[in-house]
Each structure stands twice: as C-alpha cells, then as structure tokens.
Coordinates of C-alpha atoms and ligand atoms in Angstrom, one line a residue:
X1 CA 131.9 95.4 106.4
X2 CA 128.7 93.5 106.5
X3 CA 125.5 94.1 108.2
X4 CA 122.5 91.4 108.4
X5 CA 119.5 94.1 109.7
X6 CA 116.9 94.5 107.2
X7 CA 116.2 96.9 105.0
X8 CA 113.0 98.6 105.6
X9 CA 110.6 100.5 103.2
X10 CA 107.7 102.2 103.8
X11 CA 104.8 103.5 101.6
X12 CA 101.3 105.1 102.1
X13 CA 99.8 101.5 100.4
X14 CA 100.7 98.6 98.0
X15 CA 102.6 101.5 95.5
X16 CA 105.9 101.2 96.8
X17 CA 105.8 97.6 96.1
X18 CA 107.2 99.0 92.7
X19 CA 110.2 100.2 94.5
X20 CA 110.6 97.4 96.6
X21 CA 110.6 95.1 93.6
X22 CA 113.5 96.9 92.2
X23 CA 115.3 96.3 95.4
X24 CA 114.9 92.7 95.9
X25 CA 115.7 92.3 92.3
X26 CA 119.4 94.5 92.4
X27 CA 119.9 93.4 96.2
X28 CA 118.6 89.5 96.9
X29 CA 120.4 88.8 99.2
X30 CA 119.3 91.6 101.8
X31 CA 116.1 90.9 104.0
X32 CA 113.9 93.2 103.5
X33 CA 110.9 94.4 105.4
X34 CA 107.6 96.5 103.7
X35 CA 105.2 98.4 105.0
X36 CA 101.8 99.5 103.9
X37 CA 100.4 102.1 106.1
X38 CA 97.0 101.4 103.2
X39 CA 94.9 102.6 106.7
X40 CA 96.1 106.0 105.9
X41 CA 96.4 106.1 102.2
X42 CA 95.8 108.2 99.9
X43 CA 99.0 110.5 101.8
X44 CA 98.3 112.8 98.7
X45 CA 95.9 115.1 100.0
X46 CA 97.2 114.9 103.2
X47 CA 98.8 118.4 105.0
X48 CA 102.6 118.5 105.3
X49 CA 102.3 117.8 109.3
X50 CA 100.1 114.9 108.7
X51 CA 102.5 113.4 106.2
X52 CA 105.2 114.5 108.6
X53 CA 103.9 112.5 111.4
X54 CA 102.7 109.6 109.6
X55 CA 106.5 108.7 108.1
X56 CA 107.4 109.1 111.9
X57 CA 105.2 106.5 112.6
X58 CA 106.7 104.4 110.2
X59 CA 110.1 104.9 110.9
X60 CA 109.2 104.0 114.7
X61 CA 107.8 100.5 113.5
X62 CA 110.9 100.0 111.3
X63 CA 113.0 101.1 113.6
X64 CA 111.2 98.7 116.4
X65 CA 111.9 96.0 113.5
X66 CA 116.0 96.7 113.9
X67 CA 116.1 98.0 110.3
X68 CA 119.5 98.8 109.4
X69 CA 118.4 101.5 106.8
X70 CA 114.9 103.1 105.6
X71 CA 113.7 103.3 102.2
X72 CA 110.9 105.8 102.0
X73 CA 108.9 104.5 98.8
X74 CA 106.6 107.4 97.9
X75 CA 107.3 110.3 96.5
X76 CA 104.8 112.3 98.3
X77 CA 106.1 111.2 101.8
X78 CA 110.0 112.1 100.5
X79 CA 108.5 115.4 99.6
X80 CA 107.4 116.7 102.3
X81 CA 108.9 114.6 104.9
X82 CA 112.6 113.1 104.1
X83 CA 114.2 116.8 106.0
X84 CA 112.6 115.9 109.1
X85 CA 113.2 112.5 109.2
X86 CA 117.0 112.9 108.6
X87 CA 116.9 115.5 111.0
X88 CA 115.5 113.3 114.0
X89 CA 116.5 110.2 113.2
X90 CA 120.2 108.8 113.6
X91 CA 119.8 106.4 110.1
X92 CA 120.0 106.8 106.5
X93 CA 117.2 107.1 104.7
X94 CA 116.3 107.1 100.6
X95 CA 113.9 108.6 98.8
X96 CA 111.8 109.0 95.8
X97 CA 111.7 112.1 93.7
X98 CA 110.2 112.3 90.6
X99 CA 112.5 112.0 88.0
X100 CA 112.3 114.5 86.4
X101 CA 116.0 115.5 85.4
X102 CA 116.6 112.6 83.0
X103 CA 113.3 113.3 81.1
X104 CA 114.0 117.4 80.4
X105 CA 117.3 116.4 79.7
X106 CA 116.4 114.2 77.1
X107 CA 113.1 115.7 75.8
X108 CA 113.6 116.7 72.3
X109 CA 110.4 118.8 72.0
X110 CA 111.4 120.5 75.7
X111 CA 108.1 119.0 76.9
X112 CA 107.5 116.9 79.3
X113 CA 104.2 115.4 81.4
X114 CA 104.6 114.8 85.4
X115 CA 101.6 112.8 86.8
X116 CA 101.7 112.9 90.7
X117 CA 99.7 113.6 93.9
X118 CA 98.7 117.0 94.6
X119 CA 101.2 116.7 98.0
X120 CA 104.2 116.2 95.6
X121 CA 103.4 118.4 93.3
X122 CA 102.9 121.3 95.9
X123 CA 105.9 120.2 97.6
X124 CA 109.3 122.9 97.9
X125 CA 111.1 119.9 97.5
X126 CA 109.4 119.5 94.0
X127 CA 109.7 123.3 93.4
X128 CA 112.7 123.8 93.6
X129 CA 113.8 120.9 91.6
X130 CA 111.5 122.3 88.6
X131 CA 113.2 126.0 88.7
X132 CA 116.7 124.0 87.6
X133 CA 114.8 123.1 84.3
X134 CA 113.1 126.5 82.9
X135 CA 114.1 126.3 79.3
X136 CA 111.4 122.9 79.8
X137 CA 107.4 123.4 79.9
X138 CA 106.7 121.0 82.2
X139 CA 103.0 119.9 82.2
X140 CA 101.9 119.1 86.0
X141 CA 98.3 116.6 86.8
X142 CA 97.6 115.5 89.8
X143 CA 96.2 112.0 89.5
X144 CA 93.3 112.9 91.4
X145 CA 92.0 108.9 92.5
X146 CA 94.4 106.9 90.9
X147 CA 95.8 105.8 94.7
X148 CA 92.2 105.1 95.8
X149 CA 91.4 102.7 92.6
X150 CA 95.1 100.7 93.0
X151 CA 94.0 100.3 96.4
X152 CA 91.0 99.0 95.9
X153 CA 92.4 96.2 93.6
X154 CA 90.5 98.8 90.5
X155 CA 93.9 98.7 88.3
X156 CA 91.9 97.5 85.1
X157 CA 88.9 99.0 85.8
X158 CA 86.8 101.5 83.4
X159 CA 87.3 103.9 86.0
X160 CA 90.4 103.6 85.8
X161 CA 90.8 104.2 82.0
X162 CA 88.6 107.8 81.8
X163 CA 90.6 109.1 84.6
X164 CA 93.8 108.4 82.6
X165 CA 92.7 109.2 79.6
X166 CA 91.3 112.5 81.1
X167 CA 94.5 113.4 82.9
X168 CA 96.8 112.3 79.7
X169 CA 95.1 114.0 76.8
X170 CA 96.0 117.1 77.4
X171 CA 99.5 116.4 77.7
X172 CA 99.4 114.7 74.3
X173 CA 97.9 117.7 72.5
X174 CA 100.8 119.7 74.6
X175 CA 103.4 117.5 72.4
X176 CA 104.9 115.9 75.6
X177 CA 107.1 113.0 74.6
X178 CA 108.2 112.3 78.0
X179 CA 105.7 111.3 80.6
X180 CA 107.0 111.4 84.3
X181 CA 105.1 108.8 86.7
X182 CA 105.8 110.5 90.2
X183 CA 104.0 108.4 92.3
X184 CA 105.1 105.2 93.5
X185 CA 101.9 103.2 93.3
X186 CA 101.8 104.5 89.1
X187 CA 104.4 101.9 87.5
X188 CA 101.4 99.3 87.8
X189 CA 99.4 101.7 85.2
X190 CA 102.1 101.5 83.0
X191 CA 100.0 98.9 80.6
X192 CA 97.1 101.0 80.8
X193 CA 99.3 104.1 80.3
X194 CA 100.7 102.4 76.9
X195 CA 97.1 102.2 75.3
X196 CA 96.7 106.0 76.0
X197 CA 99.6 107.2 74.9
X198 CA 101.3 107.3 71.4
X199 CA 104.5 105.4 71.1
X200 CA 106.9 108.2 70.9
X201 CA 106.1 109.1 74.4
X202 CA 108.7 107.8 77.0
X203 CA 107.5 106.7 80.3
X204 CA 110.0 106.9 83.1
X205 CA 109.9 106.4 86.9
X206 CA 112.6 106.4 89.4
X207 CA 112.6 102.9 90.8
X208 CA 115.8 101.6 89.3
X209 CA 117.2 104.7 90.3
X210 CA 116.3 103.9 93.7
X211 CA 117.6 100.8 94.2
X212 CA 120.8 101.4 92.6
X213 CA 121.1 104.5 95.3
X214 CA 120.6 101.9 98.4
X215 CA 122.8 99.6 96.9
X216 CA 125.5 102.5 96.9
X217 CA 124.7 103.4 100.4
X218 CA 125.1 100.0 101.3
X219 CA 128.5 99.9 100.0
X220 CA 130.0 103.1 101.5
X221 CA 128.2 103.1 105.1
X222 CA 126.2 100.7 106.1
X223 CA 127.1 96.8 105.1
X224 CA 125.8 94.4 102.6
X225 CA 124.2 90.9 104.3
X226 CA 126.6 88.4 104.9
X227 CA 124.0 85.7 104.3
X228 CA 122.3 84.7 100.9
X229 CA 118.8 85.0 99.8
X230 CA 116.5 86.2 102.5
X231 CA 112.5 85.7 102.7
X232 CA 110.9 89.3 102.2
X233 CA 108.3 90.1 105.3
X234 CA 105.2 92.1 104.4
X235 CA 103.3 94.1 107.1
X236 CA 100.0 96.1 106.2
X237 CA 97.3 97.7 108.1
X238 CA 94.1 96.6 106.4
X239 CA 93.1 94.0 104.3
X240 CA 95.8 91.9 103.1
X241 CA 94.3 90.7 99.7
X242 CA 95.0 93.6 97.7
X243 CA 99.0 93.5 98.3
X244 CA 99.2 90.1 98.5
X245 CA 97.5 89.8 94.9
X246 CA 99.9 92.8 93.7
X247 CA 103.0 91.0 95.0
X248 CA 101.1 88.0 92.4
X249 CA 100.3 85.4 95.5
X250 CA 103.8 84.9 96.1
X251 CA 104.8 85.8 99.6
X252 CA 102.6 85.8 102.9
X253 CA 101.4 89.2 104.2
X254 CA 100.7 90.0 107.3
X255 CA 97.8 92.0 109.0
X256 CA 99.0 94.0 111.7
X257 CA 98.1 97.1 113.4
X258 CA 99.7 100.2 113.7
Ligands
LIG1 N1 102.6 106.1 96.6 C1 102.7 107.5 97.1 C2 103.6 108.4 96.2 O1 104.5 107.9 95.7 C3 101.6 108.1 97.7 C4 100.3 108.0 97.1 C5 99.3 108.5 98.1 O2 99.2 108.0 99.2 O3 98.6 109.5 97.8 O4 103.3 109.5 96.1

C-alpha cells in the first residue's frame, strides 16, 4: 500500500523542527510539510481551550494541504489537545509526550529532572503518566522563557544561560541523573544544557521516539511514498529568519498567514 500525501507536523514555533528532523532523517522519502504557528507561541501559558483551538487551526491548514497524517510536535499541544483532535478529526495523529518512562526506568538514584512548559506540566495527560512512576521523585521546572528566547534567535545568549542554570541547579543538588527535555523547541539547548550539567546526567527527549512511531503508523495504516526523496515545504506565520537559520539556511520558508 503506498500513499504519496504529505506528512504534516505542526508546532507552536521553530521547536518542532527537532521532531521534524528526526522524521526526515528515519523517513526521506516522504514529503513532508511544517508548520510554525511562531504568531501564537509561547502555547505554554496558554489555557487548555486556547491550545485546543489553536491545534484545530492547524489541523485545518494541514488538512487544506491534503496531508495524509498529522504529527503534532509539541508536547504541550499533545497534552492538552491530542483527545480532541482524535475525536473530531477522521486522521491519525502522533504526539509528543515527555519521556519520561525510559528515564525512571533507568534512573539509578530514582531521580529524575523534567524541564517543560507550565501547560504540560499541568496537563492530566502528564498526570497521569507520573502516578505509574511513584517509587521515582520526579523534579518538575517549567522553563519559564526558554520558548520566547529560541524564538527570538537568543539560543546562545546570556540570558539564556542564568535561566538554565537557575532552573537546573536545583535538580543537581536533588541528585537527578536523568534530565527529561519535554518541550519540543529544548533539544536545541542541549549544548548549553551540557555545560550546566555534570556528565553523569542523561539527557533524553522523545524525538527518535517519535519518528520511529510514524514510521510504524505508516506501515500498518496509512502507506509509505512510492516516490524517492521529496523537497520538505516550510510555512510560518511571522518572520521567516529565525526558522530558516534553525533549519541552517538550507531549505526556503515561506511566510504565510494563518
Ligand atoms: N514546543 C512546544 C512544546 O513542546 C511548545 C512551547 C510553547 O509554545 O510554549 O511544548
């Protein structure tokens, strides 16, 4: 069975660029279409309803786009939103969760550090995926104005650096030695992170993860491409500079609205 739609994946900003990476790199052949809704962004201190109806409205553009299956790159959006999308919408969709099951699993001093936004962490989704793991303390930050600085293009900023240091400390002194990154636009920290943090300290996201679930989804419902290697399309709804200097120059974004 094949199917030559594109894949589409959506994210509050640039931060599921991450994900989308690990897609094109497991799946090359598939076309794939991203979306930055960076107008909106950061999602993470939006209400449930507004993060509801903002993943609608990205569905609806994918959807207008023919895309075969959605991606929903950011945790806080899968959070509080993948129920409702599933429920109205007659097309498989994939998440992001942070992954929190591999680290307490393997944490050896049954600590572990989860930086996300404030909407993931408040989350039931997130809740209830925390009560399976109560023999681990598990050290919650919201990375109050991390999204905001990636954004802005602030990555390696001194900004940047207090607020991580600030946010990471305490989790060292805790004895963490897994640190959970649950926020799509985080894995471009993850050299600033490395400075911070002692080298004991595993840092895990859920991008591979992520990728390797659409290329199973692919396989049992939906069809690979038929065709080989496909131009990715970009869409965002500000500035383009920022993504386009994330993605490293290498593919044309455009600026739409919507
Ligand atoms: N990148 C998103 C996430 O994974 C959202 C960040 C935000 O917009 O607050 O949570």
């Amino acid at each position: 069975m094949y199917n030559d739609q594109p894949i589409g994946i959506f994210d509050s900003g640039i931060g599921g660029t991450s994900i989308w990476r690990e897609i094109h790199q497991l799946l090359p052949n598939e076309k794939t279409i991203y979306l930055a809704d960076s107008k909106n962004a950061p999602y993470g201190q939006k209400s449930k309803q507004e993060i509801i109806a903002l993943s609608m409205k990205n569905t609806d553009f994918l959807l207008k786009m023919n895309c075969k299956l959605i991606v929903v790159a950011c945790n806080t959006a899968t959070t509080n939103a993948i129920q409702e999308l599933r429920e109205k919408y007659d097309i498989p969709f994939i998440g992001i969760e942070p992954a929190i099951k591999p680290a307490a699993n393997n944490s050896r001093t049954q600590t572990i550090g989860i930086l996300a936004t404030k909407g993931t962490l408040n989350s039931e989704l997130f809740n209830k995926t925390t009560e399976m793991f109560q023999d681990t303390k598990i050290i919650e930050q919201v990375g109050y104005g991390l999204v905001q600085l990636i954004e802005n293009g602030q990555i390696n900023s001194p900004e940047m650096t207090q607020l991580l240091q600030s946010y990471l400390t305490p989790m060292i002194e805790a004895n963490i030695d897994y640190l959970v990154l649950g926020c799509s636009h985080y894995p471009y920290l993850i050299p600033q992170i490395k400075k911070i943090l002692p080298p004991h300290i595993h840092i895990i996201d859920s991008g591979e993860a992520v990728a390797k679930q659409t290329q199973n989804i692919l396989r049992d419902k939906v069809g690979f491409s038929s065709e080989t290697k496909k131009t990715p399309i970009f869409y965002t709804n500000t500035n383009p500079k920022v993504l386009s200097e994330i993605l490293g120059g290498n593919y044309l974004v455009e600026e739409i609205d919507f």
